[in-house]
Amino acid sequence: MKVNAFAVQEPKGKLESYSYELGDLGAEEVDIKVSHCGICHSDLSMINNEWGMTIYPLVPGHEIIGEVINAGPAVKNLKVGDKVGLGWLSASCMSCSECMDGSQHLCSNNEATIVGRHGGFADKVRGHWSWAIPLPDKIDLAKAGPLLCGGITVFNPIILAGVKPTDAVGVIGIGGLGHMALKFLKHWGCEVIAFSSNPDKKDEILAMGASKVVNSRSPEELASIAGTLSFILNTTNVTLDWNSYLTCLKPKGKFHTVGAVLEPMAIPAFSLIMGEKSVGGSPIGSPELTKTMLDFCVRHDIYPTVEEFPMEKVNEAMTHLEEGKARFRIVLKN
Ligand SMILES: [Zn+2]
Ligand SMILES: [Zn+2]
């Protein structure tokens, strides 16, 4: 089967038309006809080989929405015609202790949708049935793509940290990931403080449910909420003064990063010791938690705020993202 896609041939390259043949369908695999694909910051990192694991040509795209068009004979729970989403992972071994424990996203033998194989900037993509997440009937397909990577990335920490509806919490960086975190936490019932250094976004951030926007570059503003938050989620990938955020936590508070900060994070031990605070991180989430999140989104009408580009305009869309102009997530439509 021939796949028509957009690929880059080298770091920082432009996306160009590219077609390739998918071999025989594995017994447990499905082929998905792509209707929409979100653009995640990781697509840009992979295009530019920032993590040293890109193999060219690369077809990016791992926030995929589509329909099953082929299903291998051993596929469970899916059939041709089903609407599914495929995110950062496209397979896991299904037999290691993490997989057997329901933490397939932590499987050390997992397969990422755009690492050593081709992703969703295409008309078709293939994956293992376990990661082709069945979509709820009433979901808005045009907006759902970003939930499959960005969405679950910020939803999982809410579960991991045991955030309660009565908590006051904070989100650092209100971009593609952060704005989804803000909406989730607001519907969870929390009071949400948004940390942002972009005054242009303030009104939109308040409209999305933040009770307050704190300028993360102002030590006085950070000091004004010292000791008030139970949970802080960092979605930025730049180095910040982490200790000033730890100071915003209440005793027993948790600081969690999903932003892939490449420099080591300077965390003073005494900021953790006095007050029993902790620092953690996580990647995406399990397939089951992804399903739970999608149901939660449909129930509360939570969607990322998206800008849609036709798939053919993928280079314009990437430039829009690179220039920091995306409000707040981009979706490509076939
Ligand atoms: Zn992603
Ligand atoms: Zn496994």
Tab-separated table of C-alpha atoms and ligand atoms in Angstrom:
chain	number	residue	atom	x	y	z
A	1	MET	CA	0.000	0.000	0.000
A	2	LYS	CA	1.336	3.383	-1.010
A	3	VAL	CA	1.373	6.241	1.501
A	4	ASN	CA	1.415	9.866	0.342
A	5	ALA	CA	3.174	11.964	2.932
A	6	PHE	CA	5.309	15.006	3.685
A	7	ALA	CA	8.892	14.351	4.768
A	8	VAL	CA	12.055	16.252	5.653
A	9	GLN	CA	15.349	14.961	4.286
A	10	GLU	CA	17.752	16.786	6.630
A	11	PRO	CA	17.812	18.806	9.879
A	12	LYS	CA	15.919	22.125	9.524
A	13	GLY	CA	14.760	20.973	6.072
A	14	LYS	CA	11.444	21.882	4.475
A	15	LEU	CA	8.680	19.314	4.250
A	16	GLU	CA	8.318	17.939	0.751
A	17	SER	CA	5.944	15.472	-0.898
A	18	TYR	CA	7.174	11.964	-0.256
A	19	SER	CA	5.597	8.597	-0.843
A	20	TYR	CA	6.552	5.202	0.496
A	21	GLU	CA	5.253	1.641	0.508
A	22	LEU	CA	3.912	0.029	3.660
A	23	GLY	CA	4.818	-3.664	3.688
A	24	ASP	CA	2.518	-6.472	4.760
A	25	LEU	CA	0.172	-5.625	7.609
A	26	GLY	CA	1.181	-7.342	10.873
A	27	ALA	CA	-1.376	-9.597	12.565
A	28	GLU	CA	-1.887	-7.103	15.415
A	29	GLU	CA	-1.614	-3.905	13.352
A	30	VAL	CA	-4.117	-1.487	11.907
A	31	ASP	CA	-3.862	0.980	9.042
A	32	ILE	CA	-5.452	4.336	9.699
A	33	LYS	CA	-6.692	6.775	7.060
A	34	VAL	CA	-5.621	10.132	8.489
A	35	SER	CA	-8.237	12.897	8.581
A	36	HIS	CA	-6.441	15.308	10.931
A	37	CYS	CA	-3.005	15.556	12.515
A	38	GLY	CA	-1.978	18.012	15.202
A	39	ILE	CA	1.479	19.569	15.252
A	40	CYS	CA	3.401	19.094	18.478
A	41	HIS	CA	6.616	20.829	19.489
A	42	SER	CA	8.249	17.371	19.422
A	43	ASP	CA	7.685	17.270	15.645
A	44	LEU	CA	9.886	20.334	15.374
A	45	SER	CA	12.493	18.832	17.724
A	46	MET	CA	12.541	15.648	15.621
A	47	ILE	CA	12.744	17.571	12.322
A	48	ASN	CA	15.802	19.401	13.679
A	49	ASN	CA	17.263	16.246	15.296
A	50	GLU	CA	17.508	18.026	18.668
A	51	TRP	CA	17.359	14.689	20.491
A	52	GLY	CA	19.860	12.897	18.222
A	53	MET	CA	17.439	10.120	17.269
A	54	THR	CA	16.001	11.307	13.959
A	55	ILE	CA	16.326	9.071	10.914
A	56	TYR	CA	15.829	10.841	7.561
A	57	PRO	CA	13.675	10.969	5.574
A	58	LEU	CA	11.283	11.715	8.422
A	59	VAL	CA	7.508	11.978	8.136
A	60	PRO	CA	6.534	13.829	11.353
A	61	GLY	CA	3.079	13.855	12.945
A	62	HIS	CA	1.940	12.042	16.062
A	63	GLU	CA	-1.418	13.599	17.018
A	64	ILE	CA	-3.373	11.615	14.515
A	65	ILE	CA	-7.134	11.292	14.059
A	66	GLY	CA	-8.507	8.915	11.475
A	67	GLU	CA	-10.409	5.802	10.558
A	68	VAL	CA	-9.297	2.175	10.584
A	69	ILE	CA	-9.111	0.945	6.986
A	70	ASN	CA	-7.276	-2.373	7.506
A	71	ALA	CA	-7.064	-4.568	10.588
A	72	GLY	CA	-4.805	-7.615	11.014
A	73	PRO	CA	-6.391	-10.940	12.043
A	74	ALA	CA	-5.235	-10.698	15.681
A	75	VAL	CA	-6.390	-7.107	16.288
A	76	LYS	CA	-8.475	-6.753	19.461
A	77	ASN	CA	-11.281	-4.300	20.120
A	78	LEU	CA	-11.117	-2.515	16.751
A	79	LYS	CA	-12.631	-3.062	13.322
A	80	VAL	CA	-12.545	-1.409	9.918
A	81	GLY	CA	-14.522	1.836	10.022
A	82	ASP	CA	-13.756	2.673	13.670
A	83	LYS	CA	-12.571	6.207	14.411
A	84	VAL	CA	-9.303	6.199	16.337
A	85	GLY	CA	-6.499	8.429	17.545
A	86	LEU	CA	-2.789	7.602	17.458
A	87	GLY	CA	-0.303	9.609	19.520
A	88	TRP	CA	3.416	9.576	20.364
A	89	LEU	CA	3.519	5.781	20.677
A	90	SER	CA	2.405	3.368	17.989
A	91	ALA	CA	3.297	0.053	19.709
A	92	SER	CA	4.478	-1.463	22.985
A	93	CYS	CA	5.580	-5.031	23.698
A	94	MET	CA	2.449	-5.979	25.713
A	95	SER	CA	4.423	-8.502	27.816
A	96	CYS	CA	6.955	-6.636	30.027
A	97	SER	CA	6.066	-5.802	33.617
A	98	GLU	CA	5.139	-2.193	32.735
A	99	CYS	CA	2.850	-3.324	29.924
A	100	MET	CA	1.260	-5.996	32.118
A	101	ASP	CA	0.808	-3.347	34.817
A	102	GLY	CA	-1.144	-1.060	32.480
A	103	SER	CA	1.742	1.377	32.062
A	104	GLN	CA	2.409	0.636	28.378
A	105	HIS	CA	3.737	4.182	27.932
A	106	LEU	CA	6.703	3.173	30.140
A	107	CYS	CA	7.516	0.015	28.145
A	108	SER	CA	11.231	-0.050	27.326
A	109	ASN	CA	10.506	-1.813	24.018
A	110	ASN	CA	7.903	0.614	22.808
A	111	GLU	CA	7.826	2.113	19.347
A	112	ALA	CA	7.365	5.851	18.837
A	113	THR	CA	5.240	6.909	15.882
A	114	ILE	CA	7.969	9.123	14.355
A	115	VAL	CA	11.175	7.445	15.563
A	116	GLY	CA	12.565	5.065	12.940
A	117	ARG	CA	9.224	4.967	11.169
A	118	HIS	CA	6.791	7.387	9.549
A	119	GLY	CA	4.021	9.419	11.160
A	120	GLY	CA	0.848	11.305	10.419
A	121	PHE	CA	1.766	14.134	8.043
A	122	ALA	CA	0.371	11.676	5.522
A	123	ASP	CA	-2.819	10.144	4.187
A	124	LYS	CA	-2.250	6.885	6.072
A	125	VAL	CA	-0.355	5.616	9.099
A	126	ARG	CA	0.075	2.203	10.709
A	127	GLY	CA	0.142	1.188	14.370
A	128	HIS	CA	-0.419	-1.624	16.875
A	129	TRP	CA	-4.076	-1.944	17.916
A	130	SER	CA	-3.237	-1.191	21.576
A	131	TRP	CA	-2.211	2.391	20.766
A	132	ALA	CA	-4.983	3.097	18.237
A	133	ILE	CA	-7.283	4.663	20.817
A	134	PRO	CA	-11.015	4.279	20.057
A	135	LEU	CA	-12.649	7.715	20.028
A	136	PRO	CA	-15.906	8.517	21.863
A	137	ASP	CA	-18.842	8.963	19.437
A	138	LYS	CA	-19.501	12.588	20.232
A	139	ILE	CA	-15.911	13.841	20.046
A	140	ASP	CA	-15.089	16.780	17.760
A	141	LEU	CA	-12.664	15.115	15.322
A	142	ALA	CA	-11.329	18.439	14.026
A	143	LYS	CA	-10.075	19.463	17.469
A	144	ALA	CA	-9.247	16.133	19.093
A	145	GLY	CA	-5.803	15.487	17.543
A	146	PRO	CA	-3.741	17.483	20.070
A	147	LEU	CA	-5.307	15.524	22.925
A	148	LEU	CA	-3.461	12.375	21.754
A	149	CYS	CA	-0.019	13.721	22.663
A	150	GLY	CA	-0.153	17.155	24.273
A	151	GLY	CA	-3.422	16.438	26.055
A	152	ILE	CA	-2.471	13.157	27.687
A	153	THR	CA	0.964	14.574	28.552
A	154	VAL	CA	-0.651	17.157	30.823
A	155	PHE	CA	-3.586	14.977	31.962
A	156	ASN	CA	-1.435	12.153	33.354
A	157	PRO	CA	0.341	14.397	35.929
A	158	ILE	CA	-3.031	15.420	37.409
A	159	ILE	CA	-3.671	11.730	38.154
A	160	LEU	CA	-0.089	10.976	39.241
A	161	ALA	CA	-0.031	13.873	41.705
A	162	GLY	CA	-3.482	13.080	43.098
A	163	VAL	CA	-4.702	16.632	42.471
A	164	LYS	CA	-7.958	17.333	44.337
A	165	PRO	CA	-10.773	19.625	43.168
A	166	THR	CA	-10.259	21.732	46.284
A	167	ASP	CA	-6.590	22.430	45.433
A	168	ALA	CA	-5.083	25.661	44.193
A	169	VAL	CA	-2.598	24.779	41.460
A	170	GLY	CA	-0.293	26.460	38.957
A	171	VAL	CA	0.645	25.933	35.305
A	172	ILE	CA	3.921	27.345	33.956
A	173	GLY	CA	3.805	28.367	30.298
A	174	ILE	CA	0.415	28.776	28.593
A	175	GLY	CA	1.175	27.471	25.118
A	176	GLY	CA	0.196	24.268	23.321
A	177	LEU	CA	0.530	22.071	26.415
A	178	GLY	CA	-0.165	24.629	29.115
A	179	HIS	CA	-3.493	25.838	27.772
A	180	MET	CA	-4.786	22.247	27.753
A	181	ALA	CA	-3.542	21.763	31.341
A	182	LEU	CA	-5.319	24.950	32.365
A	183	LYS	CA	-8.622	23.769	30.880
A	184	PHE	CA	-8.315	20.294	32.459
A	185	LEU	CA	-7.504	21.673	35.913
A	186	LYS	CA	-10.310	24.238	35.739
A	187	HIS	CA	-12.846	21.495	34.944
A	188	TRP	CA	-11.264	19.310	37.626
A	189	GLY	CA	-12.500	21.963	40.035
A	190	CYS	CA	-9.209	23.607	40.973
A	191	GLU	CA	-8.294	27.226	41.354
A	192	VAL	CA	-5.686	27.653	38.607
A	193	ILE	CA	-2.876	30.207	38.602
A	194	ALA	CA	-1.283	30.664	35.174
A	195	PHE	CA	2.401	31.591	35.035
A	196	SER	CA	3.069	33.455	31.817
A	197	SER	CA	5.526	36.073	30.692
A	198	ASN	CA	3.508	37.058	27.611
A	199	PRO	CA	1.126	39.942	28.457
A	200	ASP	CA	-0.550	39.586	25.032
A	201	LYS	CA	-2.071	36.286	26.115
A	202	LYS	CA	-3.486	37.505	29.444
A	203	ASP	CA	-7.133	38.021	28.429
A	204	GLU	CA	-7.281	34.689	26.600
A	205	ILE	CA	-5.725	32.894	29.571
A	206	LEU	CA	-8.326	34.373	31.935
A	207	ALA	CA	-11.098	33.416	29.475
A	208	MET	CA	-9.833	29.811	29.538
A	209	GLY	CA	-10.442	29.675	33.281
A	210	ALA	CA	-7.336	30.889	35.094
A	211	SER	CA	-8.208	32.829	38.223
A	212	LYS	CA	-5.020	34.855	37.958
A	213	VAL	CA	-2.087	35.346	35.609
A	214	VAL	CA	1.238	35.733	37.389
A	215	ASN	CA	4.122	37.237	35.453
A	216	SER	CA	6.768	34.563	35.809
A	217	ARG	CA	9.523	37.146	35.300
A	218	SER	CA	8.415	39.231	38.286
A	219	PRO	CA	9.907	38.128	41.640
A	220	GLU	CA	7.351	40.340	43.460
A	221	GLU	CA	4.395	38.645	41.771
A	222	LEU	CA	5.807	35.180	42.510
A	223	ALA	CA	6.403	36.180	46.144
A	224	SER	CA	2.760	37.288	46.440
A	225	ILE	CA	1.564	33.663	46.116
A	226	ALA	CA	4.310	32.013	48.202
A	227	GLY	CA	3.160	28.867	50.013
A	228	THR	CA	-0.280	28.710	48.376
A	229	LEU	CA	-0.200	25.980	45.686
A	230	SER	CA	-0.524	22.198	46.079
A	231	PHE	CA	0.704	21.364	42.576
A	232	ILE	CA	2.658	23.146	39.858
A	233	LEU	CA	2.950	21.772	36.326
A	234	ASN	CA	5.809	23.051	34.184
A	235	THR	CA	5.126	22.902	30.437
A	236	THR	CA	8.053	25.049	29.256
A	237	ASN	CA	11.349	23.658	27.993
A	238	VAL	CA	13.519	26.571	29.050
A	239	THR	CA	15.492	27.018	32.255
A	240	LEU	CA	13.641	29.095	34.843
A	241	ASP	CA	14.384	29.987	38.459
A	242	TRP	CA	12.911	26.696	39.708
A	243	ASN	CA	13.426	27.576	43.359
A	244	SER	CA	11.065	30.541	43.113
A	245	TYR	CA	8.331	28.124	41.976
A	246	LEU	CA	9.107	25.657	44.775
A	247	THR	CA	8.572	28.591	47.140
A	248	CYS	CA	5.035	28.965	45.721
A	249	LEU	CA	4.197	25.401	46.837
A	250	LYS	CA	2.466	24.655	50.131
A	251	PRO	CA	4.058	22.052	52.404
A	252	LYS	CA	3.704	18.590	50.755
A	253	GLY	CA	3.270	20.324	47.388
A	254	LYS	CA	4.381	18.688	44.158
A	255	PHE	CA	6.287	20.240	41.277
A	256	HIS	CA	5.954	18.266	38.055
A	257	THR	CA	7.637	18.897	34.724
A	258	VAL	CA	6.514	17.709	31.313
A	259	GLY	CA	8.601	20.365	29.571
A	260	ALA	CA	11.768	18.729	28.223
A	261	VAL	CA	14.275	21.165	29.718
A	262	LEU	CA	17.612	20.046	28.274
A	263	GLU	CA	19.849	21.675	30.922
A	264	PRO	CA	19.987	20.045	34.369
A	265	MET	CA	17.391	21.609	36.672
A	266	ALA	CA	18.884	23.290	39.756
A	267	ILE	CA	16.726	22.220	42.719
A	268	PRO	CA	18.017	23.243	46.186
A	269	ALA	CA	17.651	20.285	48.583
A	270	PHE	CA	16.440	22.455	51.447
A	271	SER	CA	13.542	23.726	49.327
A	272	LEU	CA	12.338	20.117	49.196
A	273	ILE	CA	13.293	19.006	52.712
A	274	MET	CA	11.589	21.814	54.601
A	275	GLY	CA	7.940	21.181	53.771
A	276	GLU	CA	8.216	17.642	52.343
A	277	LYS	CA	7.966	18.897	48.767
A	278	SER	CA	8.703	16.741	45.751
A	279	VAL	CA	9.709	17.123	42.113
A	280	GLY	CA	8.722	14.704	39.370
A	281	GLY	CA	8.195	14.269	35.663
A	282	SER	CA	6.341	12.070	33.200
A	283	PRO	CA	5.964	11.367	29.492
A	284	ILE	CA	2.520	10.756	27.921
A	285	GLY	CA	0.127	8.304	29.638
A	286	SER	CA	-1.287	4.822	29.154
A	287	PRO	CA	-3.824	3.939	26.440
A	288	GLU	CA	-6.500	3.414	29.110
A	289	LEU	CA	-5.851	6.797	30.709
A	290	THR	CA	-5.941	8.365	27.240
A	291	LYS	CA	-9.428	6.880	26.757
A	292	THR	CA	-10.485	8.175	30.165
A	293	MET	CA	-9.209	11.644	29.257
A	294	LEU	CA	-11.129	11.630	25.947
A	295	ASP	CA	-14.355	10.725	27.796
A	296	PHE	CA	-13.669	13.531	30.298
A	297	CYS	CA	-13.170	15.955	27.384
A	298	VAL	CA	-16.458	14.973	25.734
A	299	ARG	CA	-18.348	15.151	29.053
A	300	HIS	CA	-17.085	18.668	29.823
A	301	ASP	CA	-16.631	19.920	26.245
A	302	ILE	CA	-12.902	20.477	26.748
A	303	TYR	CA	-10.877	20.917	23.575
A	304	PRO	CA	-7.591	22.538	22.711
A	305	THR	CA	-7.927	25.931	21.050
A	306	VAL	CA	-6.804	25.101	17.524
A	307	GLU	CA	-5.884	26.758	14.252
A	308	GLU	CA	-6.479	24.577	11.195
A	309	PHE	CA	-4.212	24.430	8.138
A	310	PRO	CA	-4.686	22.197	5.091
A	311	MET	CA	-2.102	19.373	5.060
A	312	GLU	CA	-0.545	20.826	1.866
A	313	LYS	CA	0.281	24.033	3.783
A	314	VAL	CA	2.334	22.110	6.323
A	315	ASN	CA	5.413	24.323	5.832
A	316	GLU	CA	3.390	27.482	6.553
A	317	ALA	CA	1.998	25.768	9.622
A	318	MET	CA	5.485	24.793	10.860
A	319	THR	CA	6.746	28.365	10.367
A	320	HIS	CA	3.724	29.665	12.309
A	321	LEU	CA	4.659	27.303	15.168
A	322	GLU	CA	8.382	28.119	15.049
A	323	GLU	CA	7.662	31.842	15.216
A	324	GLY	CA	5.669	31.294	18.403
A	325	LYS	CA	2.446	32.493	16.758
A	326	ALA	CA	0.309	29.372	17.287
A	327	ARG	CA	-2.832	30.132	19.334
A	328	PHE	CA	-2.678	27.614	20.805
A	329	ARG	CA	-2.276	24.391	18.846
A	330	ILE	CA	-2.173	23.716	15.096
A	331	VAL	CA	-4.096	20.932	13.356
A	332	LEU	CA	-3.445	19.829	9.766
A	333	LYS	CA	-6.479	18.623	7.828
A	334	ASN	CA	-6.418	16.183	4.926
B	1	ZN	ZN	3.938	15.310	20.946
B	2	ZN	ZN	6.289	-3.651	27.315
